[in-house]
CSV table of C-alpha atoms in Angstrom, one decimal:
chain,number,residue,atom,x,y,z
A,1,MET,CA,15.6,26.1,-1.3
A,2,ALA,CA,13.4,23.4,-2.9
A,3,GLU,CA,10.2,22.4,-1.1
A,4,PRO,CA,10.3,18.9,0.4
A,5,LYS,CA,8.7,16.2,-1.5
A,6,SER,CA,5.2,15.1,-0.5
A,7,ILE,CA,3.5,11.7,-0.2
A,8,ILE,CA,0.2,10.3,1.0
A,9,ILE,CA,0.4,6.9,2.7
A,10,THR,CA,-2.8,5.0,3.3
A,11,GLY,CA,-3.1,2.6,6.2
A,12,ALA,CA,-0.6,4.8,8.0
A,13,GLY,CA,-1.8,4.0,11.5
A,14,SER,CA,0.0,0.7,11.9
A,15,GLY,CA,2.1,-2.0,10.4
A,16,VAL,CA,3.8,-1.4,7.0
A,17,GLY,CA,2.0,2.0,6.6
A,18,ARG,CA,3.4,3.3,9.9
A,19,ALA,CA,6.9,2.0,9.2
A,20,CYS,CA,6.9,3.6,5.8
A,21,ALA,CA,5.5,6.9,7.1
A,22,GLU,CA,8.2,7.1,9.8
A,23,ALA,CA,10.9,6.4,7.2
A,24,PHE,CA,9.7,9.2,4.9
A,25,LEU,CA,9.3,11.7,7.8
A,26,ALA,CA,12.8,10.9,8.9
A,27,GLU,CA,14.0,11.8,5.4
A,28,GLY,CA,12.3,15.1,5.5
A,29,TRP,CA,9.3,14.3,3.3
A,30,ARG,CA,5.9,15.9,3.9
A,31,VAL,CA,3.7,12.9,4.7
A,32,GLY,CA,-0.1,12.7,4.6
A,33,LEU,CA,-1.3,10.0,7.0
A,34,VAL,CA,-4.5,8.3,5.9
A,35,GLY,CA,-6.4,5.8,8.0
A,36,ARG,CA,-9.7,5.3,9.8
A,37,ARG,CA,-8.3,5.8,13.4
A,38,LYS,CA,-7.2,9.3,14.1
A,39,GLU,CA,-5.5,8.3,17.4
A,40,ALA,CA,-3.3,5.8,15.6
A,41,LEU,CA,-2.4,8.4,13.0
A,42,GLU,CA,-1.4,10.8,15.8
A,43,GLU,CA,0.9,8.1,17.2
A,44,THR,CA,2.5,7.7,13.8
A,45,ALA,CA,3.0,11.5,13.5
A,46,GLN,CA,4.7,11.8,16.9
A,47,ALA,CA,4.8,15.6,16.7
A,48,HIS,CA,6.6,15.6,13.2
A,49,ALA,CA,5.9,19.0,11.8
A,50,ASN,CA,5.8,17.5,8.3
A,51,ALA,CA,3.1,15.0,9.1
A,52,LEU,CA,-0.5,15.8,8.0
A,53,ILE,CA,-3.2,13.7,9.7
A,54,LEU,CA,-6.0,12.8,7.3
A,55,PRO,CA,-8.5,10.5,8.9
A,56,CYS,CA,-10.3,8.7,6.1
A,57,ASP,CA,-12.0,5.5,5.2
A,58,VAL,CA,-10.5,4.5,1.8
A,59,THR,CA,-13.7,2.9,0.7
A,60,ASN,CA,-15.6,6.1,1.0
A,61,GLU,CA,-15.4,8.1,-2.2
A,62,THR,CA,-16.2,11.5,-0.7
A,63,ALA,CA,-13.8,11.0,2.2
A,64,VAL,CA,-11.0,10.1,-0.1
A,65,GLU,CA,-11.6,13.1,-2.4
A,66,ASP,CA,-11.7,15.4,0.7
A,67,ALA,CA,-8.4,13.9,2.1
A,68,PHE,CA,-6.5,14.4,-1.2
A,69,ALA,CA,-7.9,17.8,-1.7
A,70,ALA,CA,-6.8,18.8,1.9
A,71,ALA,CA,-3.3,17.5,1.2
A,72,ALA,CA,-3.1,19.4,-2.1
A,73,ALA,CA,-4.3,22.6,-0.5
A,74,GLU,CA,-1.8,22.3,2.3
A,75,TRP,CA,1.2,21.4,0.1
A,76,GLY,CA,0.4,22.8,-3.3
A,77,ARG,CA,1.0,19.4,-4.9
A,78,ILE,CA,1.2,15.7,-4.3
A,79,ASP,CA,4.4,14.0,-5.5
A,80,ALA,CA,3.6,10.4,-4.5
A,81,LEU,CA,1.0,8.0,-3.2
A,82,PHE,CA,1.8,4.7,-1.3
A,83,ASN,CA,-1.5,2.8,-1.7
A,84,ASN,CA,-1.0,0.5,1.3
A,85,ALA,CA,-4.3,0.1,3.2
A,86,GLY,CA,-5.6,-3.4,3.2
A,87,THR,CA,-7.5,-6.0,5.1
A,88,ASN,CA,-8.1,-9.8,5.3
A,89,VAL,CA,-10.5,-12.4,6.7
A,90,PRO,CA,-9.8,-15.7,8.4
A,91,GLY,CA,-8.7,-18.5,6.1
A,92,ALA,CA,-11.4,-20.7,4.7
A,93,THR,CA,-12.4,-22.5,1.6
A,94,ILE,CA,-14.7,-20.7,-0.8
A,95,ASP,CA,-17.9,-22.5,0.4
A,96,GLU,CA,-17.2,-21.3,3.9
A,97,ILE,CA,-16.6,-17.6,3.1
A,98,ALA,CA,-19.5,-15.3,3.7
A,99,VAL,CA,-20.4,-13.0,0.8
A,100,ASP,CA,-20.2,-10.0,3.1
A,101,ASP,CA,-16.6,-11.0,4.0
A,102,TRP,CA,-15.7,-11.2,0.3
A,103,LYS,CA,-17.2,-7.8,-0.3
A,104,ARG,CA,-15.4,-6.2,2.6
A,105,VAL,CA,-12.0,-7.4,1.4
A,106,ILE,CA,-12.6,-6.4,-2.2
A,107,ASP,CA,-14.0,-3.0,-1.0
A,108,VAL,CA,-10.8,-2.2,1.0
A,109,ASN,CA,-8.1,-4.0,-1.0
A,110,LEU,CA,-9.3,-3.1,-4.5
A,111,THR,CA,-12.0,-0.3,-4.5
A,112,GLY,CA,-10.0,1.6,-1.9
A,113,VAL,CA,-6.8,1.3,-4.0
A,114,PHE,CA,-8.8,2.5,-7.0
A,115,LEU,CA,-10.3,5.5,-5.2
A,116,CYS,CA,-7.0,6.6,-3.8
A,117,ALA,CA,-5.2,6.1,-7.1
A,118,ARG,CA,-8.0,8.0,-8.9
A,119,ALA,CA,-7.7,11.0,-6.6
A,120,ALA,CA,-3.9,11.0,-6.8
A,121,PHE,CA,-3.9,10.6,-10.6
A,122,ARG,CA,-6.3,13.6,-11.0
A,123,GLN,CA,-4.1,15.8,-8.8
A,124,MET,CA,-0.9,14.7,-10.4
A,125,ARG,CA,-2.3,15.3,-13.9
A,126,GLY,CA,-3.5,18.8,-13.1
A,127,GLN,CA,-0.6,20.1,-11.0
A,128,ASP,CA,2.3,22.2,-12.4
A,129,PRO,CA,4.8,20.8,-12.9
A,130,GLN,CA,2.7,17.8,-14.0
A,131,GLY,CA,3.4,14.3,-12.8
A,132,GLY,CA,4.0,12.1,-9.8
A,133,ARG,CA,4.4,8.5,-8.7
A,134,ILE,CA,1.8,5.9,-7.4
A,135,ILE,CA,3.1,2.8,-5.6
A,136,ASN,CA,0.6,0.1,-4.9
A,137,ASN,CA,1.1,-2.5,-2.2
A,138,GLY,CA,0.5,-5.9,-3.8
A,139,SER,CA,1.6,-9.0,-1.9
A,140,ILE,CA,3.2,-12.3,-2.5
A,141,SER,CA,-0.4,-13.3,-2.9
A,142,ALA,CA,-0.4,-11.2,-6.1
A,143,HIS,CA,1.6,-14.1,-7.5
A,144,VAL,CA,0.6,-17.2,-5.6
A,145,PRO,CA,-2.0,-17.9,-3.0
A,146,ARG,CA,-2.0,-19.2,0.5
A,147,PRO,CA,-4.5,-22.0,1.2
A,148,GLY,CA,-8.0,-20.7,2.0
A,149,SER,CA,-7.3,-17.1,0.8
A,150,VAL,CA,-9.8,-16.5,-2.1
A,151,PRO,CA,-10.8,-12.9,-1.3
A,152,TYR,CA,-7.4,-11.6,-0.4
A,153,THR,CA,-5.6,-13.4,-3.3
A,154,ALA,CA,-8.2,-12.3,-5.9
A,155,SER,CA,-8.0,-8.7,-4.6
A,156,LYS,CA,-4.2,-8.7,-4.9
A,157,HIS,CA,-4.2,-10.2,-8.4
A,158,ALA,CA,-6.5,-7.3,-9.4
A,159,VAL,CA,-4.2,-4.7,-7.9
A,160,THR,CA,-1.5,-6.0,-10.3
A,161,GLY,CA,-3.9,-5.3,-13.2
A,162,LEU,CA,-4.5,-1.8,-11.9
A,163,THR,CA,-0.8,-1.2,-11.5
A,164,ARG,CA,-0.1,-2.2,-15.1
A,165,THR,CA,-2.9,-0.1,-16.5
A,166,LEU,CA,-2.0,3.0,-14.5
A,167,SER,CA,1.6,2.6,-15.7
A,168,LEU,CA,0.3,3.0,-19.3
A,169,ASP,CA,-2.4,5.6,-18.7
A,170,GLY,CA,0.0,7.8,-16.6
A,171,ARG,CA,2.7,8.0,-19.3
A,172,PRO,CA,1.3,11.1,-21.1
A,173,PHE,CA,1.1,13.0,-17.8
A,174,GLY,CA,4.4,12.0,-16.2
A,175,ILE,CA,2.7,9.7,-13.7
A,176,ALA,CA,4.7,6.5,-12.9
A,177,CYS,CA,3.1,3.6,-11.2
A,178,GLY,CA,4.9,0.6,-9.6
A,179,GLN,CA,4.0,-2.2,-7.2
A,180,ILE,CA,5.8,-3.6,-4.2
A,181,ASP,CA,5.0,-7.3,-3.3
A,182,ILE,CA,5.8,-8.0,0.3
A,183,GLY,CA,6.3,-11.3,2.0
A,184,ASN,CA,6.4,-12.0,5.7
A,185,ALA,CA,7.2,-8.6,7.1
A,186,LEU,CA,7.0,-8.8,10.9
A,187,THR,CA,4.0,-6.6,11.9
A,188,ASP,CA,1.4,-7.3,14.5
A,189,MET,CA,-0.8,-8.7,11.8
A,190,ALA,CA,2.0,-11.1,10.7
A,191,ARG,CA,3.1,-12.2,14.1
A,192,LYS,CA,1.1,-15.5,13.7
A,193,MET,CA,3.7,-16.6,11.1
A,194,THR,CA,6.2,-17.1,13.9
A,195,THR,CA,3.9,-19.6,15.6
A,196,GLY,CA,2.7,-21.6,12.6
A,197,MET,CA,0.9,-21.1,9.3
A,198,PRO,CA,-1.1,-23.6,7.2
A,199,GLN,CA,0.9,-24.9,4.2
A,200,ALA,CA,-0.3,-26.3,0.9
A,201,ASP,CA,0.3,-29.9,2.0
A,202,GLY,CA,-2.0,-29.5,5.0
A,203,SER,CA,0.8,-29.1,7.6
A,204,ILE,CA,1.3,-26.2,10.0
A,205,LYS,CA,4.8,-24.7,9.9
A,206,VAL,CA,6.6,-21.7,11.4
A,207,GLU,CA,7.7,-19.3,8.7
A,208,SER,CA,10.7,-17.0,8.4
A,209,VAL,CA,10.0,-13.3,8.8
A,210,MET,CA,11.9,-10.0,8.2
A,211,ASP,CA,12.0,-6.6,9.9
A,212,VAL,CA,9.3,-4.3,8.4
A,213,ALA,CA,12.1,-1.7,8.1
A,214,ASN,CA,13.2,-3.5,5.0
A,215,VAL,CA,9.9,-2.7,3.4
A,216,ALA,CA,10.1,1.0,4.4
A,217,ARG,CA,13.6,1.3,2.8
A,218,SER,CA,12.3,-0.4,-0.4
A,219,VAL,CA,9.3,1.9,-0.7
A,220,LEU,CA,11.5,4.9,0.0
A,221,HIS,CA,13.9,3.8,-2.8
A,222,MET,CA,11.0,3.4,-5.3
A,223,ALA,CA,9.6,6.9,-4.4
A,224,THR,CA,12.9,8.7,-4.7
A,225,LEU,CA,13.9,7.5,-8.2
A,226,PRO,CA,14.1,10.3,-10.8
A,227,ALA,CA,11.2,10.8,-13.1
A,228,GLU,CA,13.0,8.9,-15.9
A,229,ALA,CA,13.1,5.7,-13.9
A,230,ASN,CA,10.5,3.4,-12.3
A,231,VAL,CA,10.5,0.2,-10.3
A,232,GLN,CA,7.6,-1.6,-12.1
A,233,PHE,CA,7.5,-4.5,-9.7
A,234,MET,CA,9.6,-5.2,-6.6
A,235,THR,CA,9.4,-8.3,-4.4
A,236,VAL,CA,10.8,-7.9,-0.9
A,237,MET,CA,10.5,-10.9,1.4
A,238,ALA,CA,12.0,-12.9,4.2
A,239,THR,CA,14.8,-14.8,2.6
A,240,ASP,CA,13.7,-18.3,3.7
A,241,MET,CA,9.9,-17.9,3.5
A,242,PRO,CA,8.2,-20.6,1.4
A,243,TYR,CA,7.1,-18.4,-1.5
A,244,ILE,CA,9.5,-19.8,-4.1
A,245,GLY,CA,8.5,-23.4,-3.2
A,246,ARG,CA,4.9,-22.7,-2.2
A,247,GLY,CA,2.7,-25.6,-3.3
């Protein structure tokens, strides 16, 4: 009987990460739960035998390397990574954004993605059979910004560049890389969309949202494709959100 597939999911203690982890666990995958808060990861695991709790700050190089090494030692290989962990700061124009806030967003949303992709790539390149799949969480903001979102939007545009480069660099080693761009999935962080969000014309409007389970199903689809196929970019969003007409 074949061993179950394995995936590491960052930011697995809440929101999109938790929803995706639960979906993969329900499908019998071995899931490494990465996040800063051990208690939140334990809640996600909910006594699933296939869950591996890996407390880790994705901005810490040593912690990331240790977490991926622990997963590889436990499972023998890593088949996939969902690079999901991210953060944001309150909306403001660039002259009102503290440099420390800029650095914090870039550190988590870009350097954290780099460090986790780096650790996964190294493992996937060296394992036998060689290969695997990296899925990066972009955002609608990887395409167009919300008002007052310089750090977040810049970080997500950079993630797209990382995704494209990894897609090329991974080809000789059987490592596929794709990106999911998510719009208005209803998590605790996105609940404010149901009460009103700033629009490009200066107004405040309630925005449509979708169940986060739609994201989980989409990531699961991307991860379960055969090695010969890859979803390079997927946008999954609330049908009536203002993305198409933003601005």
